[in-house]
mmCIF file with all atom_site columns, C-alpha atoms in Angstrom:
data_model
loop_
_atom_site.group_PDB
_atom_site.id
_atom_site.type_symbol
_atom_site.label_atom_id
_atom_site.label_alt_id
_atom_site.label_comp_id
_atom_site.label_asym_id
_atom_site.label_entity_id
_atom_site.label_seq_id
_atom_site.pdbx_PDB_ins_code
_atom_site.Cartn_x
_atom_site.Cartn_y
_atom_site.Cartn_z
_atom_site.occupancy
_atom_site.B_iso_or_equiv
_atom_site.pdbx_formal_charge
_atom_site.auth_seq_id
_atom_site.auth_comp_id
_atom_site.auth_asym_id
_atom_site.auth_atom_id
_atom_site.pdbx_PDB_model_num
ATOM 1   C CA . ALA A 1 1   ? 19.897 8.957   17.596 1.00 0.00 ? 1   ALA A CA 1
ATOM 2   C CA . GLN A 1 2   ? 20.579 6.197   15.146 1.00 0.00 ? 2   GLN A CA 1
ATOM 3   C CA . THR A 1 3   ? 20.619 2.571   16.266 1.00 0.00 ? 3   THR A CA 1
ATOM 4   C CA . VAL A 1 4   ? 21.651 -0.652  14.550 1.00 0.00 ? 4   VAL A CA 1
ATOM 5   C CA . THR A 1 5   ? 20.231 -4.033  15.546 1.00 0.00 ? 5   THR A CA 1
ATOM 6   C CA . GLN A 1 6   ? 21.512 -7.467  14.646 1.00 0.00 ? 6   GLN A CA 1
ATOM 7   C CA . SER A 1 7   ? 19.084 -9.990  16.080 1.00 0.00 ? 7   SER A CA 1
ATOM 8   C CA . GLN A 1 8   ? 21.051 -13.150 15.252 1.00 0.00 ? 8   GLN A CA 1
ATOM 9   C CA . PRO A 1 9   ? 23.924 -13.608 17.738 1.00 0.00 ? 9   PRO A CA 1
ATOM 10  C CA . GLU A 1 10  ? 25.108 -16.789 16.034 1.00 0.00 ? 10  GLU A CA 1
ATOM 11  C CA . MET A 1 11  ? 24.539 -18.583 12.771 1.00 0.00 ? 11  MET A CA 1
ATOM 12  C CA . SER A 1 12  ? 25.999 -21.604 11.049 1.00 0.00 ? 12  SER A CA 1
ATOM 13  C CA . VAL A 1 13  ? 26.072 -22.806 7.463  1.00 0.00 ? 13  VAL A CA 1
ATOM 14  C CA . GLN A 1 14  ? 27.557 -25.681 5.571  1.00 0.00 ? 14  GLN A CA 1
ATOM 15  C CA . GLU A 1 15  ? 30.306 -25.056 3.086  1.00 0.00 ? 15  GLU A CA 1
ATOM 16  C CA . ALA A 1 16  ? 29.022 -24.118 -0.404 1.00 0.00 ? 16  ALA A CA 1
ATOM 17  C CA . GLU A 1 17  ? 25.569 -23.208 0.950  1.00 0.00 ? 17  GLU A CA 1
ATOM 18  C CA . THR A 1 18  ? 23.990 -19.756 1.152  1.00 0.00 ? 18  THR A CA 1
ATOM 19  C CA . VAL A 1 19  ? 23.367 -17.836 4.364  1.00 0.00 ? 19  VAL A CA 1
ATOM 20  C CA . THR A 1 20  ? 21.676 -14.514 5.098  1.00 0.00 ? 20  THR A CA 1
ATOM 21  C CA . LEU A 1 21  ? 22.556 -12.270 8.023  1.00 0.00 ? 21  LEU A CA 1
ATOM 22  C CA . SER A 1 22  ? 19.985 -9.737  9.189  1.00 0.00 ? 22  SER A CA 1
ATOM 23  C CA . CYS A 1 23  ? 20.375 -6.115  10.177 1.00 0.00 ? 23  CYS A CA 1
ATOM 24  C CA . THR A 1 24  ? 17.827 -3.433  10.942 1.00 0.00 ? 24  THR A CA 1
ATOM 25  C CA . TYR A 1 25  ? 18.451 0.184   11.762 1.00 0.00 ? 25  TYR A CA 1
ATOM 26  C CA . ASP A 1 26  ? 16.577 3.195   12.971 1.00 0.00 ? 26  ASP A CA 1
ATOM 27  C CA . THR A 1 27  ? 17.097 6.684   11.593 1.00 0.00 ? 27  THR A CA 1
ATOM 28  C CA . SER A 1 28  ? 15.139 9.717   10.521 1.00 0.00 ? 28  SER A CA 1
ATOM 29  C CA . GLU A 1 29  ? 17.764 10.635  7.939  1.00 0.00 ? 29  GLU A CA 1
ATOM 30  C CA . SER A 1 30  ? 17.219 10.130  4.212  1.00 0.00 ? 30  SER A CA 1
ATOM 31  C CA . ASN A 1 31  ? 20.872 10.154  3.136  1.00 0.00 ? 31  ASN A CA 1
ATOM 32  C CA . TYR A 1 32  ? 23.216 7.669   4.793  1.00 0.00 ? 32  TYR A CA 1
ATOM 33  C CA . TYR A 1 33  ? 25.536 4.750   4.209  1.00 0.00 ? 33  TYR A CA 1
ATOM 34  C CA . LEU A 1 34  ? 25.392 1.177   5.424  1.00 0.00 ? 34  LEU A CA 1
ATOM 35  C CA . PHE A 1 35  ? 28.268 -1.236  5.746  1.00 0.00 ? 35  PHE A CA 1
ATOM 36  C CA . TRP A 1 36  ? 29.022 -4.839  6.538  1.00 0.00 ? 36  TRP A CA 1
ATOM 37  C CA . TYR A 1 37  ? 32.370 -5.494  8.197  1.00 0.00 ? 37  TYR A CA 1
ATOM 38  C CA . LYS A 1 38  ? 33.925 -8.903  8.749  1.00 0.00 ? 38  LYS A CA 1
ATOM 39  C CA . GLN A 1 39  ? 36.067 -9.616  11.817 1.00 0.00 ? 39  GLN A CA 1
ATOM 40  C CA . PRO A 1 40  ? 37.921 -12.955 11.632 1.00 0.00 ? 40  PRO A CA 1
ATOM 41  C CA . PRO A 1 41  ? 39.717 -14.435 14.664 1.00 0.00 ? 41  PRO A CA 1
ATOM 42  C CA . SER A 1 42  ? 42.677 -12.145 13.897 1.00 0.00 ? 42  SER A CA 1
ATOM 43  C CA . ARG A 1 43  ? 40.358 -9.289  15.009 1.00 0.00 ? 43  ARG A CA 1
ATOM 44  C CA . GLN A 1 44  ? 41.131 -7.229  11.911 1.00 0.00 ? 44  GLN A CA 1
ATOM 45  C CA . MET A 1 45  ? 38.079 -5.266  10.725 1.00 0.00 ? 45  MET A CA 1
ATOM 46  C CA . ILE A 1 46  ? 37.601 -5.911  7.008  1.00 0.00 ? 46  ILE A CA 1
ATOM 47  C CA . LEU A 1 47  ? 35.093 -4.068  4.857  1.00 0.00 ? 47  LEU A CA 1
ATOM 48  C CA . VAL A 1 48  ? 32.841 -6.542  3.047  1.00 0.00 ? 48  VAL A CA 1
ATOM 49  C CA . ILE A 1 49  ? 30.344 -4.316  1.285  1.00 0.00 ? 49  ILE A CA 1
ATOM 50  C CA . ARG A 1 50  ? 28.797 -0.852  1.400  1.00 0.00 ? 50  ARG A CA 1
ATOM 51  C CA . GLN A 1 51  ? 25.474 0.591   0.306  1.00 0.00 ? 51  GLN A CA 1
ATOM 52  C CA . GLU A 1 52  ? 24.494 4.211   -0.298 1.00 0.00 ? 52  GLU A CA 1
ATOM 53  C CA . ALA A 1 53  ? 20.919 4.901   0.748  1.00 0.00 ? 53  ALA A CA 1
ATOM 54  C CA . TYR A 1 54  ? 20.223 7.022   -2.338 1.00 0.00 ? 54  TYR A CA 1
ATOM 55  C CA . LYS A 1 55  ? 20.980 4.059   -4.608 1.00 0.00 ? 55  LYS A CA 1
ATOM 56  C CA . GLN A 1 56  ? 18.078 1.713   -5.300 1.00 0.00 ? 56  GLN A CA 1
ATOM 57  C CA . GLN A 1 57  ? 20.296 -1.008  -6.698 1.00 0.00 ? 57  GLN A CA 1
ATOM 58  C CA . ASN A 1 58  ? 21.564 -3.509  -4.142 1.00 0.00 ? 58  ASN A CA 1
ATOM 59  C CA . ALA A 1 59  ? 25.333 -3.658  -3.794 1.00 0.00 ? 59  ALA A CA 1
ATOM 60  C CA . THR A 1 60  ? 27.231 -6.823  -4.703 1.00 0.00 ? 60  THR A CA 1
ATOM 61  C CA . GLU A 1 61  ? 30.834 -7.882  -4.221 1.00 0.00 ? 61  GLU A CA 1
ATOM 62  C CA . ASN A 1 62  ? 31.602 -11.307 -5.670 1.00 0.00 ? 62  ASN A CA 1
ATOM 63  C CA . ARG A 1 63  ? 29.862 -13.842 -3.370 1.00 0.00 ? 63  ARG A CA 1
ATOM 64  C CA . PHE A 1 64  ? 28.479 -11.109 -1.091 1.00 0.00 ? 64  PHE A CA 1
ATOM 65  C CA . SER A 1 65  ? 25.310 -9.188  -1.802 1.00 0.00 ? 65  SER A CA 1
ATOM 66  C CA . VAL A 1 66  ? 22.856 -7.134  0.199  1.00 0.00 ? 66  VAL A CA 1
ATOM 67  C CA . ASN A 1 67  ? 19.106 -6.782  0.284  1.00 0.00 ? 67  ASN A CA 1
ATOM 68  C CA . PHE A 1 68  ? 18.526 -3.133  1.100  1.00 0.00 ? 68  PHE A CA 1
ATOM 69  C CA . GLN A 1 69  ? 14.924 -2.267  1.988  1.00 0.00 ? 69  GLN A CA 1
ATOM 70  C CA . LYS A 1 70  ? 14.942 1.453   2.766  1.00 0.00 ? 70  LYS A CA 1
ATOM 71  C CA . ALA A 1 71  ? 11.310 1.762   3.785  1.00 0.00 ? 71  ALA A CA 1
ATOM 72  C CA . ALA A 1 72  ? 11.607 -1.195  6.135  1.00 0.00 ? 72  ALA A CA 1
ATOM 73  C CA . LYS A 1 73  ? 15.033 0.001   7.332  1.00 0.00 ? 73  LYS A CA 1
ATOM 74  C CA . SER A 1 74  ? 16.491 -3.415  6.684  1.00 0.00 ? 74  SER A CA 1
ATOM 75  C CA . PHE A 1 75  ? 19.943 -4.280  5.356  1.00 0.00 ? 75  PHE A CA 1
ATOM 76  C CA . SER A 1 76  ? 20.671 -8.008  5.140  1.00 0.00 ? 76  SER A CA 1
ATOM 77  C CA . LEU A 1 77  ? 23.857 -9.649  3.891  1.00 0.00 ? 77  LEU A CA 1
ATOM 78  C CA . LYS A 1 78  ? 23.725 -12.755 1.702  1.00 0.00 ? 78  LYS A CA 1
ATOM 79  C CA . ILE A 1 79  ? 26.804 -14.928 1.406  1.00 0.00 ? 79  ILE A CA 1
ATOM 80  C CA . SER A 1 80  ? 26.658 -17.367 -1.473 1.00 0.00 ? 80  SER A CA 1
ATOM 81  C CA . ASP A 1 81  ? 28.838 -20.455 -1.876 1.00 0.00 ? 81  ASP A CA 1
ATOM 82  C CA . SER A 1 82  ? 30.031 -20.145 1.727  1.00 0.00 ? 82  SER A CA 1
ATOM 83  C CA . GLN A 1 83  ? 33.684 -20.930 2.346  1.00 0.00 ? 83  GLN A CA 1
ATOM 84  C CA . LEU A 1 84  ? 35.532 -21.937 5.507  1.00 0.00 ? 84  LEU A CA 1
ATOM 85  C CA . GLY A 1 85  ? 37.329 -18.602 5.385  1.00 0.00 ? 85  GLY A CA 1
ATOM 86  C CA . ASP A 1 86  ? 33.995 -16.817 5.821  1.00 0.00 ? 86  ASP A CA 1
ATOM 87  C CA . THR A 1 87  ? 33.941 -17.944 9.454  1.00 0.00 ? 87  THR A CA 1
ATOM 88  C CA . ALA A 1 88  ? 34.011 -14.672 11.416 1.00 0.00 ? 88  ALA A CA 1
ATOM 89  C CA . MET A 1 89  ? 32.019 -12.070 13.278 1.00 0.00 ? 89  MET A CA 1
ATOM 90  C CA . TYR A 1 90  ? 29.995 -9.860  10.964 1.00 0.00 ? 90  TYR A CA 1
ATOM 91  C CA . PHE A 1 91  ? 29.047 -6.329  11.947 1.00 0.00 ? 91  PHE A CA 1
ATOM 92  C CA . CYS A 1 92  ? 26.473 -4.107  10.355 1.00 0.00 ? 92  CYS A CA 1
ATOM 93  C CA . ALA A 1 93  ? 27.244 -0.388  10.607 1.00 0.00 ? 93  ALA A CA 1
ATOM 94  C CA . PHE A 1 94  ? 25.523 2.924   9.846  1.00 0.00 ? 94  PHE A CA 1
ATOM 95  C CA . MET A 1 95  ? 27.070 6.227   8.849  1.00 0.00 ? 95  MET A CA 1
ATOM 96  C CA . LYS A 1 96  ? 25.406 9.599   8.332  1.00 0.00 ? 96  LYS A CA 1
ATOM 97  C CA . PRO A 1 97  ? 27.346 11.937  6.068  1.00 0.00 ? 97  PRO A CA 1
ATOM 98  C CA . PRO A 1 98  ? 28.584 14.579  5.707  1.00 0.00 ? 98  PRO A CA 1
ATOM 99  C CA . GLY A 1 99  ? 31.270 14.589  8.375  1.00 0.00 ? 99  GLY A CA 1
ATOM 100 C CA . PRO A 1 100 ? 32.408 13.543  10.862 1.00 0.00 ? 100 PRO A CA 1
ATOM 101 C CA . ASP A 1 101 ? 31.291 10.238  9.336  1.00 0.00 ? 101 ASP A CA 1
ATOM 102 C CA . LYS A 1 102 ? 31.112 8.293   12.566 1.00 0.00 ? 102 LYS A CA 1
ATOM 103 C CA . LEU A 1 103 ? 30.176 4.627   12.371 1.00 0.00 ? 103 LEU A CA 1
ATOM 104 C CA . ILE A 1 104 ? 27.433 3.170   14.553 1.00 0.00 ? 104 ILE A CA 1
ATOM 105 C CA . PHE A 1 105 ? 27.777 -0.592  14.904 1.00 0.00 ? 105 PHE A CA 1
ATOM 106 C CA . GLY A 1 106 ? 25.419 -3.424  15.685 1.00 0.00 ? 106 GLY A CA 1
ATOM 107 C CA . THR A 1 107 ? 26.409 -6.083  18.206 1.00 0.00 ? 107 THR A CA 1
ATOM 108 C CA . GLY A 1 108 ? 27.461 -8.551  15.532 1.00 0.00 ? 108 GLY A CA 1
ATOM 109 C CA . THR A 1 109 ? 26.587 -12.027 14.272 1.00 0.00 ? 109 THR A CA 1
ATOM 110 C CA . ARG A 1 110 ? 29.043 -14.869 14.716 1.00 0.00 ? 110 ARG A CA 1
ATOM 111 C CA . LEU A 1 111 ? 29.042 -17.026 11.574 1.00 0.00 ? 111 LEU A CA 1
ATOM 112 C CA . GLN A 1 112 ? 30.472 -20.528 11.600 1.00 0.00 ? 112 GLN A CA 1
ATOM 113 C CA . VAL A 1 113 ? 30.987 -22.308 8.277  1.00 0.00 ? 113 VAL A CA 1
ATOM 114 C CA . PHE A 1 114 ? 31.152 -26.108 8.602  1.00 0.00 ? 114 PHE A CA 1
ATOM 115 C CA . PRO A 1 115 ? 32.842 -28.448 6.083  1.00 0.00 ? 115 PRO A CA 1
ATOM 116 C CA . ASN B 2 1   ? 51.236 2.080   1.951  1.00 0.00 ? 1   ASN B CA 1
ATOM 117 C CA . ALA B 2 2   ? 51.149 0.473   5.390  1.00 0.00 ? 2   ALA B CA 1
ATOM 118 C CA . GLY B 2 3   ? 47.609 1.761   5.946  1.00 0.00 ? 3   GLY B CA 1
ATOM 119 C CA . VAL B 2 4   ? 46.612 2.217   9.591  1.00 0.00 ? 4   VAL B CA 1
ATOM 120 C CA . THR B 2 5   ? 49.105 0.872   12.114 1.00 0.00 ? 5   THR B CA 1
ATOM 121 C CA . GLN B 2 6   ? 48.681 0.517   15.868 1.00 0.00 ? 6   GLN B CA 1
ATOM 122 C CA . THR B 2 7   ? 51.103 -0.183  18.691 1.00 0.00 ? 7   THR B CA 1
ATOM 123 C CA . PRO B 2 8   ? 51.323 -2.093  20.935 1.00 0.00 ? 8   PRO B CA 1
ATOM 124 C CA . LYS B 2 9   ? 49.392 -5.192  19.899 1.00 0.00 ? 9   LYS B CA 1
ATOM 125 C CA . PHE B 2 10  ? 48.822 -6.285  23.494 1.00 0.00 ? 10  PHE B CA 1
ATOM 126 C CA . ARG B 2 11  ? 49.415 -4.735  26.880 1.00 0.00 ? 11  ARG B CA 1
ATOM 127 C CA . ILE B 2 12  ? 48.702 -5.578  30.495 1.00 0.00 ? 12  ILE B CA 1
ATOM 128 C CA . LEU B 2 13  ? 48.258 -2.617  32.846 1.00 0.00 ? 13  LEU B CA 1
ATOM 129 C CA . LYS B 2 14  ? 47.825 -2.417  36.577 1.00 0.00 ? 14  LYS B CA 1
ATOM 130 C CA . ILE B 2 15  ? 44.960 -0.367  37.970 1.00 0.00 ? 15  ILE B CA 1
ATOM 131 C CA . GLY B 2 16  ? 45.969 3.298   38.144 1.00 0.00 ? 16  GLY B CA 1
ATOM 132 C CA . GLN B 2 17  ? 48.767 3.068   35.575 1.00 0.00 ? 17  GLN B CA 1
ATOM 133 C CA . SER B 2 18  ? 48.755 5.183   32.453 1.00 0.00 ? 18  SER B CA 1
ATOM 134 C CA . MET B 2 19  ? 49.668 4.452   28.862 1.00 0.00 ? 19  MET B CA 1
ATOM 135 C CA . THR B 2 20  ? 49.379 5.768   25.330 1.00 0.00 ? 20  THR B CA 1
ATOM 136 C CA . LEU B 2 21  ? 48.038 3.726   22.452 1.00 0.00 ? 21  LEU B CA 1
ATOM 137 C CA . GLN B 2 22  ? 49.674 4.779   19.217 1.00 0.00 ? 22  GLN B CA 1
ATOM 138 C CA . CYS B 2 23  ? 47.931 5.086   15.856 1.00 0.00 ? 23  CYS B CA 1
ATOM 139 C CA . THR B 2 24  ? 49.521 6.163   12.589 1.00 0.00 ? 24  THR B CA 1
ATOM 140 C CA . GLN B 2 25  ? 48.179 6.287   9.050  1.00 0.00 ? 25  GLN B CA 1
ATOM 141 C CA . ASP B 2 26  ? 50.159 6.974   5.899  1.00 0.00 ? 26  ASP B CA 1
ATOM 142 C CA . MET B 2 27  ? 47.233 7.669   3.564  1.00 0.00 ? 27  MET B CA 1
ATOM 143 C CA . ASN B 2 28  ? 46.997 11.410  4.280  1.00 0.00 ? 28  ASN B CA 1
ATOM 144 C CA . HIS B 2 29  ? 43.501 10.970  5.708  1.00 0.00 ? 29  HIS B CA 1
ATOM 145 C CA . ASN B 2 30  ? 42.130 13.928  7.615  1.00 0.00 ? 30  ASN B CA 1
ATOM 146 C CA . TYR B 2 31  ? 39.512 12.056  9.632  1.00 0.00 ? 31  TYR B CA 1
ATOM 147 C CA . MET B 2 32  ? 40.629 9.595   12.290 1.00 0.00 ? 32  MET B CA 1
ATOM 148 C CA . TYR B 2 33  ? 38.759 7.671   14.983 1.00 0.00 ? 33  TYR B CA 1
ATOM 149 C CA . TRP B 2 34  ? 39.261 5.604   18.110 1.00 0.00 ? 34  TRP B CA 1
ATOM 150 C CA . TYR B 2 35  ? 36.826 2.806   18.931 1.00 0.00 ? 35  TYR B CA 1
ATOM 151 C CA . ARG B 2 36  ? 36.688 0.249   21.697 1.00 0.00 ? 36  ARG B CA 1
ATOM 152 C CA . GLN B 2 37  ? 35.242 -3.235  21.408 1.00 0.00 ? 37  GLN B CA 1
ATOM 153 C CA . ASP B 2 38  ? 34.154 -5.021  24.555 1.00 0.00 ? 38  ASP B CA 1
ATOM 154 C CA . PRO B 2 39  ? 33.781 -8.821  24.486 1.00 0.00 ? 39  PRO B CA 1
ATOM 155 C CA . GLY B 2 40  ? 30.820 -9.949  22.396 1.00 0.00 ? 40  GLY B CA 1
ATOM 156 C CA . MET B 2 41  ? 29.908 -6.386  21.445 1.00 0.00 ? 41  MET B CA 1
ATOM 157 C CA . GLY B 2 42  ? 30.198 -4.039  18.524 1.00 0.00 ? 42  GLY B CA 1
ATOM 158 C CA . LEU B 2 43  ? 32.565 -1.109  18.389 1.00 0.00 ? 43  LEU B CA 1
ATOM 159 C CA . LYS B 2 44  ? 31.833 2.125   20.211 1.00 0.00 ? 44  LYS B CA 1
ATOM 160 C CA . LEU B 2 45  ? 33.372 5.487   19.363 1.00 0.00 ? 45  LEU B CA 1
ATOM 161 C CA . ILE B 2 46  ? 35.661 7.025   21.970 1.00 0.00 ? 46  ILE B CA 1
ATOM 162 C CA . TYR B 2 47  ? 37.088 10.097  20.212 1.00 0.00 ? 47  TYR B CA 1
ATOM 163 C CA . TYR B 2 48  ? 37.519 11.350  16.704 1.00 0.00 ? 48  TYR B CA 1
ATOM 164 C CA . SER B 2 49  ? 39.454 14.015  14.845 1.00 0.00 ? 49  SER B CA 1
ATOM 165 C CA . VAL B 2 50  ? 38.641 15.826  11.608 1.00 0.00 ? 50  VAL B CA 1
ATOM 166 C CA . GLY B 2 51  ? 42.131 17.234  11.174 1.00 0.00 ? 51  GLY B CA 1
ATOM 167 C CA . ALA B 2 52  ? 45.324 18.238  12.934 1.00 0.00 ? 52  ALA B CA 1
ATOM 168 C CA . GLY B 2 53  ? 44.523 20.200  16.069 1.00 0.00 ? 53  GLY B CA 1
ATOM 169 C CA . ILE B 2 54  ? 40.807 19.289  16.056 1.00 0.00 ? 54  ILE B CA 1
ATOM 170 C CA . THR B 2 55  ? 39.367 16.549  18.248 1.00 0.00 ? 55  THR B CA 1
ATOM 171 C CA . ASP B 2 56  ? 35.944 15.762  19.665 1.00 0.00 ? 56  ASP B CA 1
ATOM 172 C CA . LYS B 2 57  ? 34.266 13.271  21.975 1.00 0.00 ? 57  LYS B CA 1
ATOM 173 C CA . GLY B 2 58  ? 32.426 10.222  20.807 1.00 0.00 ? 58  GLY B CA 1
ATOM 174 C CA . GLU B 2 59  ? 29.991 7.978   22.661 1.00 0.00 ? 59  GLU B CA 1
ATOM 175 C CA . VAL B 2 60  ? 32.308 6.713   25.448 1.00 0.00 ? 60  VAL B CA 1
ATOM 176 C CA . PRO B 2 61  ? 35.072 9.310   26.087 1.00 0.00 ? 61  PRO B CA 1
ATOM 177 C CA . ASN B 2 62  ? 35.354 9.113   29.888 1.00 0.00 ? 62  ASN B CA 1
ATOM 178 C CA . GLY B 2 63  ? 38.798 8.025   31.087 1.00 0.00 ? 63  GLY B CA 1
ATOM 179 C CA . TYR B 2 64  ? 40.523 8.845   27.790 1.00 0.00 ? 64  TYR B CA 1
ATOM 180 C CA . ASN B 2 65  ? 42.276 11.745  26.128 1.00 0.00 ? 65  ASN B CA 1
ATOM 181 C CA . VAL B 2 66  ? 43.511 12.316  22.602 1.00 0.00 ? 66  VAL B CA 1
ATOM 182 C CA . SER B 2 67  ? 45.660 14.724  20.680 1.00 0.00 ? 67  SER B CA 1
ATOM 183 C CA . ARG B 2 68  ? 46.242 15.327  16.986 1.00 0.00 ? 68  ARG B CA 1
ATOM 184 C CA . SER B 2 69  ? 49.385 17.314  16.327 1.00 0.00 ? 69  SER B CA 1
ATOM 185 C CA . THR B 2 70  ? 49.985 15.862  12.856 1.00 0.00 ? 70  THR B CA 1
ATOM 186 C CA . THR B 2 71  ? 47.792 14.436  10.107 1.00 0.00 ? 71  THR B CA 1
ATOM 187 C CA . GLU B 2 72  ? 49.449 11.032  10.467 1.00 0.00 ? 72  GLU B CA 1
ATOM 188 C CA . ASP B 2 73  ? 49.258 10.414  14.221 1.00 0.00 ? 73  ASP B CA 1
ATOM 189 C CA . PHE B 2 74  ? 46.309 10.132  16.589 1.00 0.00 ? 74  PHE B CA 1
ATOM 190 C CA . PRO B 2 75  ? 47.397 8.773   19.990 1.00 0.00 ? 75  PRO B CA 1
ATOM 191 C CA . LEU B 2 76  ? 44.920 7.721   22.680 1.00 0.00 ? 76  LEU B CA 1
ATOM 192 C CA . ARG B 2 77  ? 45.894 8.312   26.307 1.00 0.00 ? 77  ARG B CA 1
ATOM 193 C CA . LEU B 2 78  ? 44.634 6.405   29.350 1.00 0.00 ? 78  LEU B CA 1
ATOM 194 C CA . GLU B 2 79  ? 45.546 8.342   32.478 1.00 0.00 ? 79  GLU B CA 1
ATOM 195 C CA . LEU B 2 80  ? 44.311 6.138   35.340 1.00 0.00 ? 80  LEU B CA 1
ATOM 196 C CA . ALA B 2 81  ? 43.634 2.656   34.038 1.00 0.00 ? 81  ALA B CA 1
ATOM 197 C CA . ALA B 2 82  ? 40.553 0.897   35.417 1.00 0.00 ? 82  ALA B CA 1
ATOM 198 C CA . PRO B 2 83  ? 39.323 -2.698  34.899 1.00 0.00 ? 83  PRO B CA 1
ATOM 199 C CA . SER B 2 84  ? 36.381 -1.287  32.905 1.00 0.00 ? 84  SER B CA 1
ATOM 200 C CA . GLN B 2 85  ? 38.878 -0.203  30.257 1.00 0.00 ? 85  GLN B CA 1
ATOM 201 C CA . THR B 2 86  ? 39.808 -3.784  29.488 1.00 0.00 ? 86  THR B CA 1
ATOM 202 C CA . SER B 2 87  ? 38.915 -3.968  25.818 1.00 0.00 ? 87  SER B CA 1
ATOM 203 C CA . VAL B 2 88  ? 40.228 -4.108  22.288 1.00 0.00 ? 88  VAL B CA 1
ATOM 204 C CA . TYR B 2 89  ? 40.962 -0.678  20.842 1.00 0.00 ? 89  TYR B CA 1
ATOM 205 C CA . PHE B 2 90  ? 40.747 0.094   17.156 1.00 0.00 ? 90  PHE B CA 1
ATOM 206 C CA . CYS B 2 91  ? 41.976 3.121   15.305 1.00 0.00 ? 91  CYS B CA 1
ATOM 207 C CA . ALA B 2 92  ? 40.447 3.999   11.950 1.00 0.00 ? 92  ALA B CA 1
ATOM 208 C CA . SER B 2 93  ? 40.732 6.641   9.259  1.00 0.00 ? 93  SER B CA 1
ATOM 209 C CA . ILE B 2 94  ? 38.522 7.612   6.376  1.00 0.00 ? 94  ILE B CA 1
ATOM 210 C CA . SER B 2 95  ? 39.407 8.017   2.755  1.00 0.00 ? 95  SER B CA 1
ATOM 211 C CA . GLN B 2 96  ? 37.390 10.998  1.568  1.00 0.00 ? 96  GLN B CA 1
ATOM 212 C CA . PRO B 2 97  ? 34.795 12.365  3.969  1.00 0.00 ? 97  PRO B CA 1
ATOM 213 C CA . GLY B 2 98  ? 31.944 14.040  2.199  1.00 0.00 ? 98  GLY B CA 1
ATOM 214 C CA . LEU B 2 99  ? 32.878 12.637  -1.201 1.00 0.00 ? 99  LEU B CA 1
ATOM 215 C CA . ALA B 2 100 ? 30.140 10.324  -2.397 1.00 0.00 ? 100 ALA B CA 1
ATOM 216 C CA . GLY B 2 101 ? 31.320 6.761   -2.613 1.00 0.00 ? 101 GLY B CA 1
ATOM 217 C CA . GLN B 2 102 ? 34.498 7.381   -0.634 1.00 0.00 ? 102 GLN B CA 1
ATOM 218 C CA . GLU B 2 103 ? 33.268 7.454   2.951  1.00 0.00 ? 103 GLU B CA 1
ATOM 219 C CA . THR B 2 104 ? 34.806 4.159   3.970  1.00 0.00 ? 104 THR B CA 1
ATOM 220 C CA . GLN B 2 105 ? 36.666 3.711   7.215  1.00 0.00 ? 105 GLN B CA 1
ATOM 221 C CA . TYR B 2 106 ? 39.857 1.665   7.213  1.00 0.00 ? 106 TYR B CA 1
ATOM 222 C CA . PHE B 2 107 ? 40.838 0.047   10.482 1.00 0.00 ? 107 PHE B CA 1
ATOM 223 C CA . GLY B 2 108 ? 44.109 -0.745  12.166 1.00 0.00 ? 108 GLY B CA 1
ATOM 224 C CA . PRO B 2 109 ? 44.762 -4.242  13.555 1.00 0.00 ? 109 PRO B CA 1
ATOM 225 C CA . GLY B 2 110 ? 43.714 -3.324  17.093 1.00 0.00 ? 110 GLY B CA 1
ATOM 226 C CA . THR B 2 111 ? 45.365 -3.156  20.517 1.00 0.00 ? 111 THR B CA 1
ATOM 227 C CA . ARG B 2 112 ? 44.243 -5.593  23.177 1.00 0.00 ? 112 ARG B CA 1
ATOM 228 C CA . LEU B 2 113 ? 44.399 -4.045  26.639 1.00 0.00 ? 113 LEU B CA 1
ATOM 229 C CA . LEU B 2 114 ? 43.999 -5.919  29.901 1.00 0.00 ? 114 LEU B CA 1
ATOM 230 C CA . VAL B 2 115 ? 43.726 -3.939  33.143 1.00 0.00 ? 115 VAL B CA 1
ATOM 231 C CA . LEU B 2 116 ? 44.263 -5.950  36.322 1.00 0.00 ? 116 LEU B CA 1
#
């Protein structure tokens, strides 16, 4: 069975600085997807970024980028130029296609951005 | 498109009561999911459905039932509420299962349930 581990329960960063959130996973599959979801105080789950395991290039979305190390089974999220609105819980998640495409979540990292 | 909608937003139940959490999506997605999120934890899968009339258990199905009579709706039923079911419940649907680059789940806003 696949597992996802986020070893940092809480992190903090000053506004405009860069922070990296860690995620490791365990799987014997070669084809899979990895995601980072953001959950602000409103509790809405918001997709931040996704990575396909067959792609060597790390995914980027504006200020968010990942460092995907397939051999090490590591999938960290880097937030550049942190903003107050980045304050939220961040969840790493694993999905093994094809169907039923269930998500397996880590326990989350609470990120606080200070002015 | 409204996306994935859930009702109610918040509910208090007494032990032993029953209720149905509603989930509707207007994106014509075939795959739908119910997750629960306990305080300080990640989400865990309760049930999922790959199309109308087809449902299956996830990781934590005990105490819940689902049905899928239409593509749009995927209600979650609690028959005998217990304090252990106090949680936040999320419904989700997927855009294009099996289509590379499209397997992204979109979540509803959640239902907070308190069982006393």
